[in-house]
Tab-separated table of C-alpha atoms and ligand atoms in Angstrom:
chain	number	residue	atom	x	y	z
A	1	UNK	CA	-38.015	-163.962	3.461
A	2	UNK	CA	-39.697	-167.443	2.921
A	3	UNK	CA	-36.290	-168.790	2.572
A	4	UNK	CA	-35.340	-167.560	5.707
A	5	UNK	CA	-38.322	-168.591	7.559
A	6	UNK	CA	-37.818	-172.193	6.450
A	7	UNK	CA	-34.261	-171.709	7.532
A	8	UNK	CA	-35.178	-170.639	10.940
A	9	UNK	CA	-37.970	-173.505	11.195
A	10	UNK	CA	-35.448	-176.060	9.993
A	11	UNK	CA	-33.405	-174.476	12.821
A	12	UNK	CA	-35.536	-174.917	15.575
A	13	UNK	CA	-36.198	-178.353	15.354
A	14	UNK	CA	-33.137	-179.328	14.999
A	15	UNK	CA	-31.859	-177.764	18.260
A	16	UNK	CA	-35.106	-179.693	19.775
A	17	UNK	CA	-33.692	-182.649	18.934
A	18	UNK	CA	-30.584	-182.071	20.244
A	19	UNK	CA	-31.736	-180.789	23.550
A	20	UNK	CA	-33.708	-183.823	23.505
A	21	UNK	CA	-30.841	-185.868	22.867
A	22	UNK	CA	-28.474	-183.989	25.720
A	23	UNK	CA	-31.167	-184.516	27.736
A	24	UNK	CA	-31.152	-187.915	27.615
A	25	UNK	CA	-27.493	-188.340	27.426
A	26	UNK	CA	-27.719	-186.048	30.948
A	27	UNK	CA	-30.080	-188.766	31.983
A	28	UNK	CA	-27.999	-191.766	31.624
A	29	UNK	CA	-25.008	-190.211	32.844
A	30	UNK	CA	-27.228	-189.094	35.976
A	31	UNK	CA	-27.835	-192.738	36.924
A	32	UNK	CA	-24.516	-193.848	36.616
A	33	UNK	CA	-22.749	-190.629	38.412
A	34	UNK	CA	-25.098	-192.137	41.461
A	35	UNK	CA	-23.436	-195.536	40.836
A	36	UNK	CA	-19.804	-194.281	40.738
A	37	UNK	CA	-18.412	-191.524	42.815
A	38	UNK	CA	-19.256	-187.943	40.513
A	39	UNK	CA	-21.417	-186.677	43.217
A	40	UNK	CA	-20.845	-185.286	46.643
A	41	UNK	CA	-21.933	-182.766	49.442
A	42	UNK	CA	-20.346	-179.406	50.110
A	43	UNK	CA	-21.576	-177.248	52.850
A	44	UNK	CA	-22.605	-173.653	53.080
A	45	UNK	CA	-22.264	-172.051	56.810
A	46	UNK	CA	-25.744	-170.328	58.611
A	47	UNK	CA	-24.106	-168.112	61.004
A	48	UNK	CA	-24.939	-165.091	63.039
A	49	UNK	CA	-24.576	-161.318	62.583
A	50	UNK	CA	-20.869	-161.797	63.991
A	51	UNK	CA	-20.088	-164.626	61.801
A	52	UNK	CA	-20.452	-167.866	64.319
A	53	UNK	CA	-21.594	-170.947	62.979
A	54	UNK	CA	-24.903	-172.201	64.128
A	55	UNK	CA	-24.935	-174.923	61.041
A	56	UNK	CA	-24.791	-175.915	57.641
A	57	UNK	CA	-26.501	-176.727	54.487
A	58	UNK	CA	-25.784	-179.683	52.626
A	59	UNK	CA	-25.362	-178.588	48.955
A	60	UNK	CA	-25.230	-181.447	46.081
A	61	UNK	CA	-22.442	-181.230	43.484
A	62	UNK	CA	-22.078	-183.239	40.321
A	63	UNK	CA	-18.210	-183.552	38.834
A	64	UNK	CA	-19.521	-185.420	35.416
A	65	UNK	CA	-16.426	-187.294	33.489
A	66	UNK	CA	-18.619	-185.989	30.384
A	67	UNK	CA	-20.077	-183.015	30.916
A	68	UNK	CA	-17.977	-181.754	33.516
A	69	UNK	CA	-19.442	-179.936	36.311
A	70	UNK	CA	-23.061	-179.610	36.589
A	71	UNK	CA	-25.057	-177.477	38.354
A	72	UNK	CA	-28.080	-179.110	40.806
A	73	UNK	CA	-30.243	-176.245	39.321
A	74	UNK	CA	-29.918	-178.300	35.939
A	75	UNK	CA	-29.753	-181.951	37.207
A	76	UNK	CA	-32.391	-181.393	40.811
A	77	UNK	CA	-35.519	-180.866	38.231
A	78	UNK	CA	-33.916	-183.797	35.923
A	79	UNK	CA	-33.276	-186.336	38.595
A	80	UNK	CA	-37.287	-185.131	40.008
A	81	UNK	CA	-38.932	-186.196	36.547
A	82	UNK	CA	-37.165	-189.064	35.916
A	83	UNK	CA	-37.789	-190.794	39.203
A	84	UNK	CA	-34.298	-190.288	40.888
A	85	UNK	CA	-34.505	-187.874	43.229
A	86	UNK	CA	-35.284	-190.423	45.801
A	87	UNK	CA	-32.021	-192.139	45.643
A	88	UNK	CA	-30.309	-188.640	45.177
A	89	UNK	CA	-31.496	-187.374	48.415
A	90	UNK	CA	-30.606	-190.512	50.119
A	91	UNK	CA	-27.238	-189.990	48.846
A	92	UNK	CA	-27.435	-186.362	50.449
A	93	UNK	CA	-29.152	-187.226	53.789
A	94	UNK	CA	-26.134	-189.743	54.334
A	95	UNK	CA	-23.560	-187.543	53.381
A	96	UNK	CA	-25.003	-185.031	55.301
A	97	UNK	CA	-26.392	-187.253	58.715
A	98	UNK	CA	-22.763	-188.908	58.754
A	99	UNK	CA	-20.818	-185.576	58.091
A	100	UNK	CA	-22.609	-184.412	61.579
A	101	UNK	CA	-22.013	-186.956	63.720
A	102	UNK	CA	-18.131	-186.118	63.140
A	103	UNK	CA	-18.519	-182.540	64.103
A	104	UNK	CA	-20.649	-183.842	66.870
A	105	UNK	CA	-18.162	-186.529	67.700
A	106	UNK	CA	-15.485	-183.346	67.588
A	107	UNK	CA	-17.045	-180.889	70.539
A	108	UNK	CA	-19.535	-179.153	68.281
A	109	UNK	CA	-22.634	-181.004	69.526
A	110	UNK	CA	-25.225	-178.098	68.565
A	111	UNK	CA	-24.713	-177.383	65.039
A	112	UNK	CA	-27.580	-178.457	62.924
A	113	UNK	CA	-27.006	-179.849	58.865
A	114	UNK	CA	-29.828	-178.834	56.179
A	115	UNK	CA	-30.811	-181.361	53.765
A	116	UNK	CA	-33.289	-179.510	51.193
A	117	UNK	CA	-36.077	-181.930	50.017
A	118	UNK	CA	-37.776	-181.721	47.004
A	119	UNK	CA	-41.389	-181.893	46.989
A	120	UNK	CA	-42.100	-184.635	44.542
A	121	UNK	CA	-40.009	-186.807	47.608
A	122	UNK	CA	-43.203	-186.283	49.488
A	123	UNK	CA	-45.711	-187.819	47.538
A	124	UNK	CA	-43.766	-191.285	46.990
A	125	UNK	CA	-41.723	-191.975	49.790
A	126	UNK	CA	-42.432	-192.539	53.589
A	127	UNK	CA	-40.444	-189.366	53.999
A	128	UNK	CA	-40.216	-189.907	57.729
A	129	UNK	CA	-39.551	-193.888	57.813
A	130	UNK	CA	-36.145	-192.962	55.615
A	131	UNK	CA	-35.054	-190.047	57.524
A	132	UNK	CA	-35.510	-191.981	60.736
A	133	UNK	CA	-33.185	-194.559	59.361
A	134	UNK	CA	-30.597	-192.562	58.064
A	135	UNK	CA	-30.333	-190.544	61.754
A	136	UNK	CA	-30.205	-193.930	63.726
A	137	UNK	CA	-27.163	-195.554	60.875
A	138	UNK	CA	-25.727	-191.985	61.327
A	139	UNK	CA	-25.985	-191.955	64.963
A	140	UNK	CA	-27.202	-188.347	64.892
A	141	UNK	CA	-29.720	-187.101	66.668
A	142	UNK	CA	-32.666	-185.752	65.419
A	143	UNK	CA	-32.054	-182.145	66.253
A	144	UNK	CA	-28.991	-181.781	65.036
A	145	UNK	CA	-31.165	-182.327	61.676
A	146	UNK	CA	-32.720	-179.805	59.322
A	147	UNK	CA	-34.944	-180.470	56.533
A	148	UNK	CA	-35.603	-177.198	53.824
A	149	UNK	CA	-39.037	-178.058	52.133
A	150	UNK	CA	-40.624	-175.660	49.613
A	151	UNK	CA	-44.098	-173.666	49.472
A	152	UNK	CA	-45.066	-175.827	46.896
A	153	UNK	CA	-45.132	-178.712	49.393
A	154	UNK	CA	-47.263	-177.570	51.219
A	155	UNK	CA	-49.989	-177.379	48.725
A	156	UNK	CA	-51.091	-180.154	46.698
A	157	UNK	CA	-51.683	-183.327	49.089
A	158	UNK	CA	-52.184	-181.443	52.608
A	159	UNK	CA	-53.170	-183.897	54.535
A	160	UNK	CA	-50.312	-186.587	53.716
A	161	UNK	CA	-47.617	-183.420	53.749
A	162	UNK	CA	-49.581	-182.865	57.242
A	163	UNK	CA	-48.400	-186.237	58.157
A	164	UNK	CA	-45.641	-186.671	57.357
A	165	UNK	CA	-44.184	-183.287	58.660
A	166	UNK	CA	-45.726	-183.961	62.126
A	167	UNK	CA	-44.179	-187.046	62.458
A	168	UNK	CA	-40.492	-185.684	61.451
A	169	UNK	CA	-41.306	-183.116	64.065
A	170	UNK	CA	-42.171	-185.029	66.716
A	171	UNK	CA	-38.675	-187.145	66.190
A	172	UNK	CA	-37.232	-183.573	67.019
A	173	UNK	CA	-36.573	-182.228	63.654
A	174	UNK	CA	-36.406	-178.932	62.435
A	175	UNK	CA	-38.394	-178.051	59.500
A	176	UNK	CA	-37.723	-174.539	57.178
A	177	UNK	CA	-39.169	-173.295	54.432
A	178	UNK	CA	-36.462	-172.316	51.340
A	179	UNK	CA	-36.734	-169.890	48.950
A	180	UNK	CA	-39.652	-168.074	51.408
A	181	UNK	CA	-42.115	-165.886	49.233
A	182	UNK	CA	-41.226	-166.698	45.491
A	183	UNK	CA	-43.920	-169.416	45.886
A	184	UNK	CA	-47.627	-169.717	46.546
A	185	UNK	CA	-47.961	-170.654	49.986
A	186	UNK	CA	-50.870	-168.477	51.908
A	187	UNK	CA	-50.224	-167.471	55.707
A	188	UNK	CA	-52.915	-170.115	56.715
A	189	UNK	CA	-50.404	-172.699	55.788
A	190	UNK	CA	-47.833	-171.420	57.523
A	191	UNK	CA	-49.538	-171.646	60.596
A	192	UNK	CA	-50.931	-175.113	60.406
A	193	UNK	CA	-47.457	-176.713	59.292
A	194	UNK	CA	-45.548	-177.760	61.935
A	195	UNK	CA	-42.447	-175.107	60.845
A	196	UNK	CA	-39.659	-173.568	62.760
A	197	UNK	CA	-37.881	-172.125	60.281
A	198	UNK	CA	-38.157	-169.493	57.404
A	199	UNK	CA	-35.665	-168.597	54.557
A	200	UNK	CA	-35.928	-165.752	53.044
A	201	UNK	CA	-35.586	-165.840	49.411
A	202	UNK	CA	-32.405	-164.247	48.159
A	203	UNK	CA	-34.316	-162.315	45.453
A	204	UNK	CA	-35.975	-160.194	48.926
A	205	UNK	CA	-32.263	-160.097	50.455
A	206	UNK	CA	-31.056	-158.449	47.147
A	207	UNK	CA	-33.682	-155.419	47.413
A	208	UNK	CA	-33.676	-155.146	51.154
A	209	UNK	CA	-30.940	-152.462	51.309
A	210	UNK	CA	-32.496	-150.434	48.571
A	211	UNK	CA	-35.362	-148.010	48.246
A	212	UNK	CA	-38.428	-148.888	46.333
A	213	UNK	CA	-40.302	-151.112	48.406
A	214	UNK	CA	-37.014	-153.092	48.856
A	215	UNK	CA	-36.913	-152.597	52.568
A	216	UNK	CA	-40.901	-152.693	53.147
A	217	UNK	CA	-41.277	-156.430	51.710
A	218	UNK	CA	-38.360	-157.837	53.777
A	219	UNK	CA	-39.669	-156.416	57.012
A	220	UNK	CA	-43.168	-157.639	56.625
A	221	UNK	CA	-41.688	-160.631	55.675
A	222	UNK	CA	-39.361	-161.231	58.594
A	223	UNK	CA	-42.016	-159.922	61.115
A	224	UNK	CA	-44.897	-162.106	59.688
A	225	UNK	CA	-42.256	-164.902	60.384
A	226	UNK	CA	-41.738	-163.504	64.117
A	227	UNK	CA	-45.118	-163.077	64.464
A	228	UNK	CA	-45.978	-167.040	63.969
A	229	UNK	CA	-42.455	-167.409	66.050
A	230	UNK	CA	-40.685	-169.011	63.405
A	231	UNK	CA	-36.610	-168.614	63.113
A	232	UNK	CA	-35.448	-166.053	60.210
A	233	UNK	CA	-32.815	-167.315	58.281
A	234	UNK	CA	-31.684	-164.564	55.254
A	235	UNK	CA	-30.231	-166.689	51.898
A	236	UNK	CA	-27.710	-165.049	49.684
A	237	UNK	CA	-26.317	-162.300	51.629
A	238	UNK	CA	-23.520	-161.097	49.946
A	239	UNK	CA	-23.470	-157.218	51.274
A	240	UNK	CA	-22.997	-155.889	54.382
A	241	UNK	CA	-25.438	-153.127	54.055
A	242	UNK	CA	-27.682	-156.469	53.928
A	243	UNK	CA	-26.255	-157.537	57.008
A	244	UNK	CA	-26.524	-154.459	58.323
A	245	UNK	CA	-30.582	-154.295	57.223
A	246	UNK	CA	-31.229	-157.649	57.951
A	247	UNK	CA	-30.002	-157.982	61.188
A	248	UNK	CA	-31.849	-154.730	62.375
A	249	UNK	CA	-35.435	-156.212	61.400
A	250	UNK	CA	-34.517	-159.395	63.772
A	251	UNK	CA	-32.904	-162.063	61.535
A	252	UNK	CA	-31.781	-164.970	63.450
A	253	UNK	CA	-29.063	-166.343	60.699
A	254	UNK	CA	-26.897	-165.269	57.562
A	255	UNK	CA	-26.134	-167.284	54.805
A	256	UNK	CA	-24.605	-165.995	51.833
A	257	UNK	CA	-21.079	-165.133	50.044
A	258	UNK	CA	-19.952	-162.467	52.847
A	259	UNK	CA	-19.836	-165.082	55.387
A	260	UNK	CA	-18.780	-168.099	53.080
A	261	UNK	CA	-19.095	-170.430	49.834
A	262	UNK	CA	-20.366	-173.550	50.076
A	263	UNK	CA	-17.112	-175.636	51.748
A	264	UNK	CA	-15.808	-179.445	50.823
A	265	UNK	CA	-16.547	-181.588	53.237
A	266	UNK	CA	-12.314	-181.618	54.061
A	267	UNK	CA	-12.474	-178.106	54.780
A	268	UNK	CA	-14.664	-178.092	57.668
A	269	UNK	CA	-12.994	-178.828	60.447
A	270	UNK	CA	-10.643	-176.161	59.922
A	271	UNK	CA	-13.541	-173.637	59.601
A	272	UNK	CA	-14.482	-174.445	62.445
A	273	UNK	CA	-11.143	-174.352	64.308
A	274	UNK	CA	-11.156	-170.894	63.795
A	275	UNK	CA	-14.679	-169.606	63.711
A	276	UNK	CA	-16.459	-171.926	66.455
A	277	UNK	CA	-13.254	-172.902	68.712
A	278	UNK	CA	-13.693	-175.350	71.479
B	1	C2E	P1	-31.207	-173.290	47.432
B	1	C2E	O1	-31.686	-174.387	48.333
B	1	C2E	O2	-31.920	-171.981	47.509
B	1	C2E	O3	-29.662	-173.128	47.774
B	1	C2E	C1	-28.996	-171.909	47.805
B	1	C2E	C2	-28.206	-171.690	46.547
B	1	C2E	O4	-27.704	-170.350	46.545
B	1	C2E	C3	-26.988	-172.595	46.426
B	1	C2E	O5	-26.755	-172.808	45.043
B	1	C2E	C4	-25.883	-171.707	46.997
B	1	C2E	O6	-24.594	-172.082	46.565
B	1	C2E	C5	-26.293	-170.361	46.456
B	1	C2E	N1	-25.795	-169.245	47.265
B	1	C2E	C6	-25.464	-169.247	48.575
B	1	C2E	N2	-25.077	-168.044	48.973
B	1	C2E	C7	-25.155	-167.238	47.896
B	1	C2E	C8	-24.877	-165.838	47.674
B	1	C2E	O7	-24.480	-165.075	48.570
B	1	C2E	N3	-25.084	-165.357	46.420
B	1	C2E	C9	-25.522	-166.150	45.407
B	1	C2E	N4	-25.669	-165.601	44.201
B	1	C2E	N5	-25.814	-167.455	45.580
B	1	C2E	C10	-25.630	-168.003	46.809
B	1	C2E	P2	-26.577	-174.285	44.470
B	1	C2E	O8	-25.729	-175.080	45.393
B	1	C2E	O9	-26.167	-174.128	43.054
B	1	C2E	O10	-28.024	-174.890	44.557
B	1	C2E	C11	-29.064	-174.397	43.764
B	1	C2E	C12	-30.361	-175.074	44.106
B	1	C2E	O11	-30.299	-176.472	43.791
B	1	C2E	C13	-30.695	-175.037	45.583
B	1	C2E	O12	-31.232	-173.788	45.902
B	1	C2E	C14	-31.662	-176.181	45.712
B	1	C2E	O13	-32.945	-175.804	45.288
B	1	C2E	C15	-31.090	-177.179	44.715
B	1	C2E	N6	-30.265	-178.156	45.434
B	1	C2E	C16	-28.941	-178.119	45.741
B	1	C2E	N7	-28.560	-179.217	46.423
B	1	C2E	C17	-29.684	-179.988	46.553
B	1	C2E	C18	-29.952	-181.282	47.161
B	1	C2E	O14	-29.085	-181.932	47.760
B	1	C2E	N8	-31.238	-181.735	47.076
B	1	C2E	C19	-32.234	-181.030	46.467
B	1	C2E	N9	-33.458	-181.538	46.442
B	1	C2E	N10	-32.018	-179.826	45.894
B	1	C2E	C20	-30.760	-179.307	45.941
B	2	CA	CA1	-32.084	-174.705	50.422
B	3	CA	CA1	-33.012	-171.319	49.384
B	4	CA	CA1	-33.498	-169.242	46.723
């Protein structure tokens, strides 16, 4: 047994290093995927119950020559600790600002894009000076522009996230908050943010068409939202007994499998030929 534990010690650091060392290999490779071309933006439709498209969210992707694909749930946290989220979300915002315009520029001049912004973007950059830039390079205007921002945002510095969120919103951007009740935010936040929109965390969407309390947390969720007259967007729908739940409690917009994946950037205007013709 003491031979074994040794074993299983000798074990265990030895996969620390090497997580250690793929994490640094990840790193490297990170930076230079943002120099060449590994990364790029697919979008994920917001519709209503009947499938129309009121917009899009911008979804990173990461084609690595080494490690193949990667997903942003790996290489998002990665790119926030080692100080390149900042140029990742530029990357994004572009992408996404530009991308836009050309539906604009093709009839559809009220669908919005969703850029999702990581919190630690909020404590170093002048959030609002870069997004301002990227819209007027872009040529789109500021409500055709979404920004998804966490709970977690909106706790730590208040009074710079404050700021900073009341000047994007008095450009004329929308402002939602992802991944709605898996974090920490209390309802006195909600109101004193300057928020339009709510997501509600897929986790909630995944429950709401089953017993066991299921059903109860998704409606006070979605009538808390109405309640502060914020916009209820559902993530992750992939049922249409969610659907069918979802949009009886008042949900404004579906996103999820049933409707669509996440689509290349190629694929779009076809989409839309056929599900928002002009
Ligand atoms: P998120 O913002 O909650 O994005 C939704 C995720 O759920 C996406 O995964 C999407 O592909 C997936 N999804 C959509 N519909 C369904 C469904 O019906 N069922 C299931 N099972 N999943 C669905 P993805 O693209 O892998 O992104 C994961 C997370 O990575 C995102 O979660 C977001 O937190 C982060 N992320 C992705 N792109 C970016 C980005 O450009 N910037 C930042 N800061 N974070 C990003
Ligand atoms: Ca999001
Ligand atoms: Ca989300
Ligand atoms: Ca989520």
């Amino acid at each position: 047994a003491k031979k074994l534990g040794k074993g299983q010690f000798q074990f265990y650091t030895e996969s620390l290093n090497v997580a250690a060392r793929d994490r640094l290999a990840l790193d490297s490779a990170l930076r230079r995927a943002l120099e060449q071309d590994e990364l790029y933006v697919v979008y994920q439709p917001k519709v209503d119950a009947r499938g129309r498209p009121f917009g899009f969210e911008a979804l990173v992707r990461w084609d690595s020559a080494e490690f193949g694909s990667v997903s942003p749930v790996r290489f998002i946290p990665l790119a926030e600790e080692n100080g390149l989220i900042g140029q990742l979300t530029w990357f994004v915002l572009r992408a996404a600002c530009h991308e836009a315009a050309r539906w604009r520029a093709a009839g559809h001049e009220r669908l919005r894009v969703a850029v999702n912004i990581s919190p630690s973007l909020f404590r170093e950059k002048d959030l609002a000076a870069l997004v301002r830039s990227v819209l007027e390079e872009a040529g789109l205007p500021p409500g055709n522009l979404e920004l998804e921002i966490t709970e977690g945002m909106l706790m730590g510095d208040v009074q710079r996230a404050l700021a900073v969120l009341d000047e994007l919103k008095a450009m004329g951007v929308y402002i939602a908050v992802d991944d709605f009740g898996t974090g920490y935010s209390s309802l006195a936040y909600l109101k004193r943010f300057p928020i339009d929109i709510l997501k509600v965390d897929r986790s909630f969407v995944l429950e709401c068409d089953q017993g066991n309390g299921g059903l109860a947390i998704t409606r006070a969720i979605v009538s808390l939202a109405h309640s502060l007259n914020l916009r209820v967007v559902a993530e992750g729908v992939e049922k249409q007994t969610q659907l069918a739940v979802l949009n009886a409690l008042g949900c404004e917009e579906f996103q999820g499998y049933l409707f669509a994946r996440p689509l290349p950037a190629a694929q779009l205007a076809g989409y839309l030929d056929e599900k928002s013709p002009k």
